[in-house]
Amino acid sequence: MISIAIDGPAGSGKSSISKIIAERLNIVHVDTGAMYRAIGVYAKSLGIASKDEEKLNSLMEDITIDVKLIDGNQHVFVNNQDLTDKIRTKEAGELASDVGTIKSVREKLVLAQRELSKKMSVIMDGRDIGTNVLKDADVKIYLDATADERAKRRLKDILLGGSEATFEEIKEKIIQRDYQDKNRKLNPLTKADDAILLDTTNLNLDEVVSAVLNIVSEKIKD
Ligand code: DC
């Protein structure tokens, strides 16, 4: 069994890259951001604010969170409710960043993530995978890109999806989210000492995939 940890800021391409690598290596992609998003969206549906620690603590005591592969795609269930279609909005990303600052949320999700990695070979992407969730991962990669480049990629996706947004607005949100994810007290986003930094600012998707596959084959060989 192998485990690959991919970390990096919002919009660095973690999920798209991890999905492709998972297919190439025939292993499972676990998108941990989706789990934080699902908790944020679920809490909101109950009227719980994304920074209300007390209410989130009691919510976390009662709920179940499950990750299942359906036709090769990850689905996230909270209390048996499939929230996969509801978590891809900008708002869900911000709710996720907020609930990700809460200890009880992180503890429950990290436990579930570690359980998944014990059962199968995974490529897991998030913010604290190499530094915390899978400290002993076989391969650790930290994907980065400038805020401008990440905002450009996000804008393209949003416009392709038929929604509207401006570059400035997206860049501002990305910078805010970076700040919260890098400066929270619990397991903030940071490169693990033993992670390989891959700056994707000037690379296209195929180039990043090749670079990641090279790193993986070098590491696995050892
Ligand atoms: O990767 P993403 O954009 O789907 O993540 C959404 C938010 O979830 C991110 O801004 C912070 C939080 N998150 C986290 O705290 N830890 C992780 N391992 C993954 C995501």
mmCIF file of C-alpha atoms and ligand atoms in Angstrom:
data_model
loop_
_atom_site.group_PDB
_atom_site.id
_atom_site.type_symbol
_atom_site.label_atom_id
_atom_site.label_comp_id
_atom_site.label_asym_id
_atom_site.label_seq_id
_atom_site.Cartn_x
_atom_site.Cartn_y
_atom_site.Cartn_z
ATOM 1 C CA MET A 1 0.000 0.000 0.000
ATOM 2 C CA ILE A 2 1.171 3.500 -0.688
ATOM 3 C CA SER A 3 0.118 6.883 0.583
ATOM 4 C CA ILE A 4 0.678 10.189 -1.153
ATOM 5 C CA ALA A 5 0.050 13.480 0.643
ATOM 6 C CA ILE A 6 -0.701 16.598 -1.404
ATOM 7 C CA ASP A 7 -1.022 19.932 0.364
ATOM 8 C CA GLY A 8 -1.256 23.497 -0.804
ATOM 9 C CA PRO A 9 -3.372 26.645 -0.771
ATOM 10 C CA ALA A 10 -6.804 27.169 -2.366
ATOM 11 C CA GLY A 11 -6.653 26.978 -6.140
ATOM 12 C CA SER A 12 -3.201 25.392 -6.362
ATOM 13 C CA GLY A 13 -4.684 22.506 -8.364
ATOM 14 C CA LYS A 14 -4.484 19.857 -5.633
ATOM 15 C CA SER A 15 -7.802 18.202 -6.369
ATOM 16 C CA SER A 16 -7.574 18.153 -10.166
ATOM 17 C CA ILE A 17 -4.031 16.812 -10.048
ATOM 18 C CA SER A 18 -4.782 14.248 -7.346
ATOM 19 C CA LYS A 19 -7.759 12.937 -9.286
ATOM 20 C CA ILE A 20 -5.645 12.339 -12.392
ATOM 21 C CA ILE A 21 -2.774 10.776 -10.436
ATOM 22 C CA ALA A 22 -5.226 8.470 -8.646
ATOM 23 C CA GLU A 23 -6.532 7.230 -12.006
ATOM 24 C CA ARG A 24 -3.028 6.729 -13.399
ATOM 25 C CA LEU A 25 -1.843 4.786 -10.349
ATOM 26 C CA ASN A 26 -5.157 3.052 -9.763
ATOM 27 C CA ILE A 27 -5.388 4.232 -6.171
ATOM 28 C CA VAL A 28 -8.093 6.186 -4.348
ATOM 29 C CA HIS A 29 -8.223 9.974 -4.254
ATOM 30 C CA VAL A 30 -9.404 11.378 -0.934
ATOM 31 C CA ASP A 31 -10.314 15.067 -1.160
ATOM 32 C CA THR A 32 -10.282 16.169 2.495
ATOM 33 C CA GLY A 33 -11.424 19.708 1.656
ATOM 34 C CA ALA A 34 -14.731 18.147 0.559
ATOM 35 C CA MET A 35 -15.193 16.797 4.086
ATOM 36 C CA TYR A 36 -14.708 20.238 5.686
ATOM 37 C CA ARG A 37 -17.021 21.721 3.055
ATOM 38 C CA ALA A 38 -19.700 19.120 3.869
ATOM 39 C CA ILE A 39 -19.521 19.943 7.587
ATOM 40 C CA GLY A 40 -19.759 23.677 6.844
ATOM 41 C CA VAL A 41 -22.761 23.213 4.551
ATOM 42 C CA TYR A 42 -24.494 20.789 6.912
ATOM 43 C CA ALA A 43 -24.014 23.106 9.907
ATOM 44 C CA LYS A 44 -25.382 26.030 7.910
ATOM 45 C CA SER A 45 -28.463 24.015 6.934
ATOM 46 C CA LEU A 46 -29.147 23.664 10.672
ATOM 47 C CA GLY A 47 -28.649 27.378 11.256
ATOM 48 C CA ILE A 48 -25.267 26.906 12.971
ATOM 49 C CA ALA A 49 -22.762 29.676 12.225
ATOM 50 C CA SER A 50 -19.441 28.456 10.828
ATOM 51 C CA LYS A 51 -17.474 29.879 13.765
ATOM 52 C CA ASP A 52 -19.871 28.916 16.583
ATOM 53 C CA GLU A 53 -17.521 26.623 18.468
ATOM 54 C CA GLU A 54 -19.987 25.513 21.110
ATOM 55 C CA LYS A 55 -22.712 24.477 18.682
ATOM 56 C CA LEU A 56 -20.213 22.870 16.333
ATOM 57 C CA ASN A 57 -18.762 20.867 19.232
ATOM 58 C CA SER A 58 -22.147 19.362 20.061
ATOM 59 C CA LEU A 59 -22.918 18.819 16.387
ATOM 60 C CA MET A 60 -19.671 16.883 15.941
ATOM 61 C CA GLU A 61 -20.561 14.586 18.849
ATOM 62 C CA ASP A 62 -23.721 13.444 17.131
ATOM 63 C CA ILE A 63 -22.968 13.217 13.453
ATOM 64 C CA THR A 64 -21.521 10.578 11.181
ATOM 65 C CA ILE A 65 -19.363 11.499 8.214
ATOM 66 C CA ASP A 66 -18.704 8.968 5.470
ATOM 67 C CA VAL A 67 -16.695 9.112 2.287
ATOM 68 C CA LYS A 68 -17.733 6.677 -0.452
ATOM 69 C CA LEU A 69 -16.569 6.094 -3.983
ATOM 70 C CA ILE A 70 -19.457 6.055 -6.448
ATOM 71 C CA ASP A 71 -18.507 5.424 -10.096
ATOM 72 C CA GLY A 72 -14.969 6.482 -9.258
ATOM 73 C CA ASN A 73 -16.061 9.798 -7.733
ATOM 74 C CA GLN A 74 -15.843 10.722 -4.087
ATOM 75 C CA HIS A 75 -19.165 11.373 -2.360
ATOM 76 C CA VAL A 76 -19.395 12.830 1.124
ATOM 77 C CA PHE A 77 -22.281 11.883 3.412
ATOM 78 C CA VAL A 78 -23.157 13.629 6.646
ATOM 79 C CA ASN A 79 -25.713 11.695 8.696
ATOM 80 C CA ASN A 80 -26.300 9.550 5.603
ATOM 81 C CA GLN A 81 -27.184 12.593 3.507
ATOM 82 C CA ASP A 82 -25.141 12.890 0.299
ATOM 83 C CA LEU A 83 -23.961 16.524 0.207
ATOM 84 C CA THR A 84 -21.636 16.146 -2.776
ATOM 85 C CA ASP A 85 -23.706 18.377 -5.069
ATOM 86 C CA LYS A 86 -23.882 21.172 -2.512
ATOM 87 C CA ILE A 87 -20.243 21.668 -1.589
ATOM 88 C CA ARG A 88 -18.631 23.132 -4.701
ATOM 89 C CA THR A 89 -19.703 26.741 -4.191
ATOM 90 C CA LYS A 90 -17.448 29.634 -3.166
ATOM 91 C CA GLU A 91 -19.501 29.968 0.012
ATOM 92 C CA ALA A 92 -18.913 26.298 0.901
ATOM 93 C CA GLY A 93 -15.162 26.899 0.585
ATOM 94 C CA GLU A 94 -15.355 29.785 3.025
ATOM 95 C CA LEU A 95 -17.569 27.835 5.459
ATOM 96 C CA ALA A 96 -15.046 24.984 5.262
ATOM 97 C CA SER A 97 -12.152 27.281 6.069
ATOM 98 C CA ASP A 98 -14.098 28.555 9.112
ATOM 99 C CA VAL A 99 -15.157 25.166 10.503
ATOM 100 C CA GLY A 100 -11.596 23.956 9.874
ATOM 101 C CA THR A 101 -10.414 26.237 12.683
ATOM 102 C CA ILE A 102 -12.485 24.270 15.241
ATOM 103 C CA LYS A 103 -10.755 21.481 17.179
ATOM 104 C CA SER A 104 -13.691 19.055 17.409
ATOM 105 C CA VAL A 105 -14.224 19.291 13.644
ATOM 106 C CA ARG A 106 -10.572 18.636 12.844
ATOM 107 C CA GLU A 107 -10.323 15.738 15.291
ATOM 108 C CA LYS A 108 -13.276 13.886 13.839
ATOM 109 C CA LEU A 109 -12.295 14.430 10.217
ATOM 110 C CA VAL A 110 -8.616 13.567 10.749
ATOM 111 C CA LEU A 111 -9.628 10.305 12.413
ATOM 112 C CA ALA A 112 -11.864 9.405 9.447
ATOM 113 C CA GLN A 113 -9.079 10.332 6.999
ATOM 114 C CA ARG A 114 -6.522 8.146 8.781
ATOM 115 C CA GLU A 115 -8.977 5.224 8.806
ATOM 116 C CA LEU A 116 -9.362 5.525 5.027
ATOM 117 C CA SER A 117 -5.591 5.454 4.510
ATOM 118 C CA LYS A 118 -5.269 2.279 6.589
ATOM 119 C CA LYS A 119 -7.651 0.404 4.316
ATOM 120 C CA MET A 120 -6.285 1.316 0.889
ATOM 121 C CA SER A 121 -3.614 3.088 -1.114
ATOM 122 C CA VAL A 122 -4.514 6.745 -1.279
ATOM 123 C CA ILE A 123 -3.551 10.082 -2.675
ATOM 124 C CA MET A 124 -5.001 12.488 -0.135
ATOM 125 C CA ASP A 125 -5.151 16.236 -0.658
ATOM 126 C CA GLY A 126 -5.755 19.020 1.825
ATOM 127 C CA ARG A 127 -3.916 21.464 4.058
ATOM 128 C CA ASP A 128 -2.482 19.329 6.869
ATOM 129 C CA ILE A 129 -1.975 15.946 5.227
ATOM 130 C CA GLY A 130 1.831 15.846 5.135
ATOM 131 C CA THR A 131 2.216 17.659 8.458
ATOM 132 C CA ASN A 132 -0.439 15.845 10.460
ATOM 133 C CA VAL A 133 -2.927 13.402 8.927
ATOM 134 C CA LEU A 134 -0.387 11.188 7.125
ATOM 135 C CA LYS A 135 2.884 12.161 8.768
ATOM 136 C CA ASP A 136 4.432 8.920 7.489
ATOM 137 C CA ALA A 137 3.201 9.226 3.904
ATOM 138 C CA ASP A 138 5.484 7.630 1.306
ATOM 139 C CA VAL A 139 5.386 10.781 -0.814
ATOM 140 C CA LYS A 140 4.651 14.365 0.256
ATOM 141 C CA ILE A 141 4.172 17.183 -2.207
ATOM 142 C CA TYR A 142 3.363 20.820 -1.517
ATOM 143 C CA LEU A 143 1.742 22.443 -4.539
ATOM 144 C CA ASP A 144 1.928 26.193 -4.750
ATOM 145 C CA ALA A 145 1.267 29.004 -7.236
ATOM 146 C CA THR A 146 1.039 32.777 -6.960
ATOM 147 C CA ALA A 147 -2.274 34.241 -5.805
ATOM 148 C CA ASP A 148 -2.637 35.896 -9.230
ATOM 149 C CA GLU A 149 -2.268 32.616 -11.070
ATOM 150 C CA ARG A 150 -4.631 30.800 -8.704
ATOM 151 C CA ALA A 151 -7.239 33.563 -9.062
ATOM 152 C CA LYS A 152 -6.897 33.343 -12.867
ATOM 153 C CA ARG A 153 -7.552 29.573 -12.774
ATOM 154 C CA ARG A 154 -10.535 29.986 -10.449
ATOM 155 C CA LEU A 155 -12.015 32.731 -12.621
ATOM 156 C CA LYS A 156 -11.721 30.524 -15.708
ATOM 157 C CA ASP A 157 -13.589 27.683 -13.934
ATOM 158 C CA ILE A 158 -16.298 30.027 -12.689
ATOM 159 C CA LEU A 159 -16.847 31.604 -16.120
ATOM 160 C CA LEU A 160 -16.844 28.166 -17.792
ATOM 161 C CA GLY A 161 -19.468 27.066 -15.280
ATOM 162 C CA GLY A 162 -21.690 29.918 -16.454
ATOM 163 C CA SER A 163 -21.392 32.064 -13.315
ATOM 164 C CA GLU A 164 -19.954 35.542 -13.035
ATOM 165 C CA ALA A 165 -17.147 36.987 -10.942
ATOM 166 C CA THR A 166 -14.302 39.446 -11.256
ATOM 167 C CA PHE A 167 -10.594 38.694 -11.021
ATOM 168 C CA GLU A 168 -10.116 41.195 -8.177
ATOM 169 C CA GLU A 169 -12.970 39.746 -6.126
ATOM 170 C CA ILE A 170 -11.637 36.195 -6.483
ATOM 171 C CA LYS A 171 -8.058 37.186 -5.722
ATOM 172 C CA GLU A 172 -9.181 38.991 -2.578
ATOM 173 C CA LYS A 173 -11.067 35.892 -1.356
ATOM 174 C CA ILE A 174 -8.097 33.662 -2.116
ATOM 175 C CA ILE A 175 -5.795 35.902 -0.103
ATOM 176 C CA GLN A 176 -8.248 35.936 2.818
ATOM 177 C CA ARG A 177 -8.585 32.146 2.738
ATOM 178 C CA ASP A 178 -4.788 31.668 2.537
ATOM 179 C CA TYR A 179 -4.426 33.898 5.563
ATOM 180 C CA GLN A 180 -6.975 31.993 7.656
ATOM 181 C CA ASP A 181 -5.663 28.551 6.595
ATOM 182 C CA LYS A 182 -2.015 29.472 7.231
ATOM 183 C CA ASN A 183 -2.563 31.288 10.505
ATOM 184 C CA ARG A 184 -5.090 29.167 12.378
ATOM 185 C CA LYS A 185 -3.820 27.656 15.618
ATOM 186 C CA LEU A 186 -4.569 24.019 14.783
ATOM 187 C CA ASN A 187 -2.599 22.311 12.051
ATOM 188 C CA PRO A 188 -2.254 25.348 9.812
ATOM 189 C CA LEU A 189 -1.325 25.030 6.175
ATOM 190 C CA THR A 190 2.428 24.775 5.906
ATOM 191 C CA LYS A 191 4.892 22.714 3.909
ATOM 192 C CA ALA A 192 6.099 19.625 5.788
ATOM 193 C CA ASP A 193 9.898 19.611 6.130
ATOM 194 C CA ASP A 194 10.079 16.440 4.088
ATOM 195 C CA ALA A 195 7.603 17.556 1.392
ATOM 196 C CA ILE A 196 8.750 18.457 -2.097
ATOM 197 C CA LEU A 197 7.703 21.932 -3.174
ATOM 198 C CA LEU A 198 6.224 22.129 -6.653
ATOM 199 C CA ASP A 199 5.507 25.631 -7.907
ATOM 200 C CA THR A 200 2.895 25.285 -10.630
ATOM 201 C CA THR A 201 2.610 28.992 -11.535
ATOM 202 C CA ASN A 202 4.140 28.483 -14.966
ATOM 203 C CA LEU A 203 3.114 24.870 -15.555
ATOM 204 C CA ASN A 204 0.046 23.521 -17.320
ATOM 205 C CA LEU A 205 -1.965 20.564 -16.002
ATOM 206 C CA ASP A 206 -0.048 17.959 -18.041
ATOM 207 C CA GLU A 207 3.268 19.351 -16.857
ATOM 208 C CA VAL A 208 2.195 19.208 -13.222
ATOM 209 C CA VAL A 209 0.917 15.636 -13.639
ATOM 210 C CA SER A 210 4.272 14.565 -15.164
ATOM 211 C CA ALA A 211 6.222 16.309 -12.419
ATOM 212 C CA VAL A 212 4.137 14.622 -9.702
ATOM 213 C CA LEU A 213 4.448 11.196 -11.371
ATOM 214 C CA ASN A 214 8.234 11.670 -11.549
ATOM 215 C CA ILE A 215 8.422 12.559 -7.873
ATOM 216 C CA VAL A 216 6.268 9.544 -6.966
ATOM 217 C CA SER A 217 8.334 7.072 -8.987
ATOM 218 C CA GLU A 218 11.598 8.452 -7.581
ATOM 219 C CA LYS A 219 10.297 8.157 -4.008
ATOM 220 C CA ILE A 220 8.708 4.737 -4.367
ATOM 221 C CA LYS A 221 11.936 3.389 -5.882
ATOM 222 C CA ASP A 222 13.875 4.191 -2.674
HETATM 223 O O1 DC B 1 -9.306 22.280 -0.606
HETATM 224 P P1 DC B 1 -10.629 23.047 -0.421
HETATM 225 O O2 DC B 1 -10.657 24.388 -1.084
HETATM 226 O O3 DC B 1 -11.813 22.219 -0.803
HETATM 227 O O4 DC B 1 -10.716 23.290 1.166
HETATM 228 C C1 DC B 1 -11.710 24.101 1.737
HETATM 229 C C2 DC B 1 -11.286 24.573 3.110
HETATM 230 O O5 DC B 1 -11.298 23.488 4.033
HETATM 231 C C3 DC B 1 -9.878 25.159 3.213
HETATM 232 O O6 DC B 1 -9.864 26.540 2.919
HETATM 233 C C4 DC B 1 -9.502 24.871 4.652
HETATM 234 C C5 DC B 1 -10.273 23.625 5.008
HETATM 235 N N1 DC B 1 -9.422 22.422 4.972
HETATM 236 C C6 DC B 1 -8.665 22.158 6.098
HETATM 237 O O7 DC B 1 -8.682 22.930 7.048
HETATM 238 N N2 DC B 1 -7.895 21.031 6.140
HETATM 239 C C7 DC B 1 -7.846 20.183 5.101
HETATM 240 N N3 DC B 1 -7.109 19.076 5.180
HETATM 241 C C8 DC B 1 -8.599 20.451 3.935
HETATM 242 C C9 DC B 1 -9.378 21.604 3.901
#
